[in-house]
Coordinates of C-alpha atoms in Angstrom, one line a residue:
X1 CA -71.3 282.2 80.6
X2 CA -73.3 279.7 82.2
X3 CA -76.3 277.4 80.4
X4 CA -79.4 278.4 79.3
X5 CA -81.0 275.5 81.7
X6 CA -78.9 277.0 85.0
X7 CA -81.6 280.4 84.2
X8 CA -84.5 278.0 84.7
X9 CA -86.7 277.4 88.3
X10 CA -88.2 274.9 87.5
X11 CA -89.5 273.1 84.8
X12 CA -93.4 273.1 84.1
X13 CA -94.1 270.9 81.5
X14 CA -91.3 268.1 80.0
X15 CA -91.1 267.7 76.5
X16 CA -93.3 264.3 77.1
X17 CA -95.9 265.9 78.1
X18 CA -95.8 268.7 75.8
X19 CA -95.6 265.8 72.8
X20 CA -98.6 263.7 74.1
X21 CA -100.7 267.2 74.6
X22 CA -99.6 268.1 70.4
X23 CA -100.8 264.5 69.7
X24 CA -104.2 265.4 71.4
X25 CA -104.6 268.4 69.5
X26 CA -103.4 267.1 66.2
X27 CA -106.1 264.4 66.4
X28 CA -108.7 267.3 67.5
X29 CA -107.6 269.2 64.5
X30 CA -107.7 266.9 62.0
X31 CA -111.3 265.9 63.0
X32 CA -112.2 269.7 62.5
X33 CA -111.1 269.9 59.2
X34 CA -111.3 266.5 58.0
X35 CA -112.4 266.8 54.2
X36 CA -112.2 270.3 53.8
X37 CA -108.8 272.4 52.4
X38 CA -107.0 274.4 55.1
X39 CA -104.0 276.4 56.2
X40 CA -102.0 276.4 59.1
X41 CA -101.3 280.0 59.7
X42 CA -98.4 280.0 62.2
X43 CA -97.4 283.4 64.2
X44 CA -94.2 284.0 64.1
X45 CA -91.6 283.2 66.2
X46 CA -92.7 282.2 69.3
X47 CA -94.9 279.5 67.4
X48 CA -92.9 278.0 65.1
X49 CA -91.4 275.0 66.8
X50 CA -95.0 274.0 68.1
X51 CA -96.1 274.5 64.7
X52 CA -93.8 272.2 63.1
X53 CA -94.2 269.2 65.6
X54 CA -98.4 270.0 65.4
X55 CA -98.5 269.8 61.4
X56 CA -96.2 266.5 61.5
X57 CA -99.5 265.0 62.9
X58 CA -101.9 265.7 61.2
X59 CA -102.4 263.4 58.7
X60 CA -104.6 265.2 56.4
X61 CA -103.4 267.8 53.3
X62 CA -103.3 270.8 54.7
X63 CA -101.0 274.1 53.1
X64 CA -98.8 276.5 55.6
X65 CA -98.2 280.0 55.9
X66 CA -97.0 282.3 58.3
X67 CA -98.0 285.6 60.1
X68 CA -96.0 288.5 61.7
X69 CA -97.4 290.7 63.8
X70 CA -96.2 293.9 65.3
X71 CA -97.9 296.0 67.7
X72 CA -97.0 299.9 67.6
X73 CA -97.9 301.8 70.5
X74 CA -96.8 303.0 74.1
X75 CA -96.4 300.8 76.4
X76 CA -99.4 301.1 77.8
X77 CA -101.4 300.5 74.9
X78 CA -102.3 298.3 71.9
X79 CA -101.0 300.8 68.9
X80 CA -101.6 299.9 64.8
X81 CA -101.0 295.9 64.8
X82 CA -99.1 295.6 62.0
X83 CA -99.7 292.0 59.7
X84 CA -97.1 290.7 57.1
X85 CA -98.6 287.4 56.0
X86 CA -96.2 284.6 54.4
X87 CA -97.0 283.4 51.2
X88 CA -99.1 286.9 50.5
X89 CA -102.0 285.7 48.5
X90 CA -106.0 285.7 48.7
X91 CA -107.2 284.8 52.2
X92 CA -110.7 285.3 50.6
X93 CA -112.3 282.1 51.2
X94 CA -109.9 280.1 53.0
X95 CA -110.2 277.9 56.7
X96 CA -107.5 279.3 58.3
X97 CA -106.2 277.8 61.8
X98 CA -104.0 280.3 63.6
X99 CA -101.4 278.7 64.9
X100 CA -100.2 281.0 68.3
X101 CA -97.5 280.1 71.4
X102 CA -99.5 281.5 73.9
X103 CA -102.8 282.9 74.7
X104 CA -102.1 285.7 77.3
X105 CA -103.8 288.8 77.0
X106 CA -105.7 287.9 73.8
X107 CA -105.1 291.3 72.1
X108 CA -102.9 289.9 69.5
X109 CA -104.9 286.4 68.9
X110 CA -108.4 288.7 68.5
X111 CA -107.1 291.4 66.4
X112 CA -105.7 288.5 63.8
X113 CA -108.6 286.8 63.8
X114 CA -110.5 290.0 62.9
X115 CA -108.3 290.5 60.3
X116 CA -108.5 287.5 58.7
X117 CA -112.2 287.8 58.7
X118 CA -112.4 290.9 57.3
X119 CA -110.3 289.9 54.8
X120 CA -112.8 287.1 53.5
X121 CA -111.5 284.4 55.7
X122 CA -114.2 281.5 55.3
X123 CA -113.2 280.5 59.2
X124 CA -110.5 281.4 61.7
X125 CA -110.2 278.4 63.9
X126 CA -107.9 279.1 66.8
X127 CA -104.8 277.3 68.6
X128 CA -102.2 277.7 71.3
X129 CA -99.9 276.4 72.8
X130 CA -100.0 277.6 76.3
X131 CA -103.2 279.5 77.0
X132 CA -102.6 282.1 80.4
X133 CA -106.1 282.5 81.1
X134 CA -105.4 284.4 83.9
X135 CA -104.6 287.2 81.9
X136 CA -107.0 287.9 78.9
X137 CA -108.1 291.6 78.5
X138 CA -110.7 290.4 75.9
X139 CA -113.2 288.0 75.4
X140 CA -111.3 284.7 73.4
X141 CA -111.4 281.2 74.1
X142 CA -108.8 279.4 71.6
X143 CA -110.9 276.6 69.9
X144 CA -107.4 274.4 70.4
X145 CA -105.3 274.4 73.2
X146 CA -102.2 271.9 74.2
X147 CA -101.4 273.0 77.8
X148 CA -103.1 275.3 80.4
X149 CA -100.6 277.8 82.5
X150 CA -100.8 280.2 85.6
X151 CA -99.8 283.4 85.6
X152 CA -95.4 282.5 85.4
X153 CA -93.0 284.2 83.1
X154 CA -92.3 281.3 80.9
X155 CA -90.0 280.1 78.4
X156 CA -89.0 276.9 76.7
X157 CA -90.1 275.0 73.7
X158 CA -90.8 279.2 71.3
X159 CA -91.2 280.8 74.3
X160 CA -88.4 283.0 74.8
X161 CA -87.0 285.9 76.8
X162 CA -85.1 288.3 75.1
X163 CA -84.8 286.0 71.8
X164 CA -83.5 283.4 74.0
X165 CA -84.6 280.4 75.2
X166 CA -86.4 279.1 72.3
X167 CA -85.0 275.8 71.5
X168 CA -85.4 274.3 75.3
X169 CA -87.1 271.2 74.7
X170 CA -89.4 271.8 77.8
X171 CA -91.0 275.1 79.3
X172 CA -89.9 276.0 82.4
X173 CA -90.2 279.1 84.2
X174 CA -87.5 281.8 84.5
X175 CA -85.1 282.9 87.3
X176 CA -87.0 285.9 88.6
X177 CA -83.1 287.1 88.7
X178 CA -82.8 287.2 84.8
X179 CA -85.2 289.2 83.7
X180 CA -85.9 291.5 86.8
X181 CA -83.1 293.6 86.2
X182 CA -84.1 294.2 82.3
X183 CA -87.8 294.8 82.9
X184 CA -89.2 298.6 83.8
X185 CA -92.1 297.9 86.2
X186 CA -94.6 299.4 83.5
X187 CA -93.3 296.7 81.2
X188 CA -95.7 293.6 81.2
X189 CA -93.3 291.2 82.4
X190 CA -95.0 288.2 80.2
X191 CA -94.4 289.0 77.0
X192 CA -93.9 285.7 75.5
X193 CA -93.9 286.6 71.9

């Protein structure tokens, strides 16, 4: 069984680069909120490791919490999304930044932020990752973003493929070979989550 760096083509962004664009966000971040309580609500799993180095600087209180979502439908399109939220508790109220790996389509990211709202969120600031502007269905800009990306399946640093891959320390982008096999052509091939 070989490594898990032996699947990568190349590597897009080293882990420098990806820690001096969390330190440019963190200071944008703490700016935003600066003097006002928040929460870091972090999507799980794909953004938990970019969610732990971002909170480690910001240097102002803050509370976390974290957010599942499920989508049930065909493959074809968005079903029920369906939200487990981590401590459950009011949200009525509360500055909320959601905390996402990537930006791709935007269906998930919009539909959360929705929710939130109409669940008496006070603001839903939004943050990514990697945003894939290339491929948003809907309307959403994320009010924070580390690193910009084309249209490559990725993994690295959250990212995985399969459940694997998370815990490179870089993102690089896959061995067409690896997941070409695994992947119906109907399936989107970029589902990062």
């Amino acid at each position: 069984m070989g490594g898990m760096h032996e699947d990568i083509d190349r590597v897009l962004f080293s882990e420098s680069t990806i820690l001096e664009g969390i330190e440019r966000v963190a200071a944008d971040v703490t700016e935003h909120f600066r003097g006002r309580d928040f929460t870091v609500v972090s999507v799980l799993k794909g953004s938990c490791i970019f969610s732990a180095d971002l909170i480690r600087r910001i240097p102002i209180p803050l509370e976390l919490a974290f957010v599942s979502a499920s989508s049930y439908g065909d493959r074809t399109t968005a079903g029920e999304l369906e939200i487990s939220f981590f401590p459950t508790g009011e949200i009525e109220g509360r500055n909320l930044l959601l905390v996402d790996d990537i930006l791709d389509t935007g269906r998930t990211m919009a539909r959360l932020k929705r929710e939130f709202l109409d669940r008496g969120a006070a603001e839903v600031s939004t943050c990514v990752f990697l945003d894939k502007p290339s491929r948003r269905d809907v309307e959403l800009e994320p009010d924070f973003r580390v690193l910009e990306v084309d249209d490559l399946f990725v993994v690295g640093y959250g990212l995985d493929f399969a459940g694997r891959y998370r815990n490179l320390p870089y993102v690089g982008v896959l061995e067409q070979s690896i997941y070409a096999s695994v992947l119906e052509p109907s399936v989107d091939a970029d589902s990062n989550a």
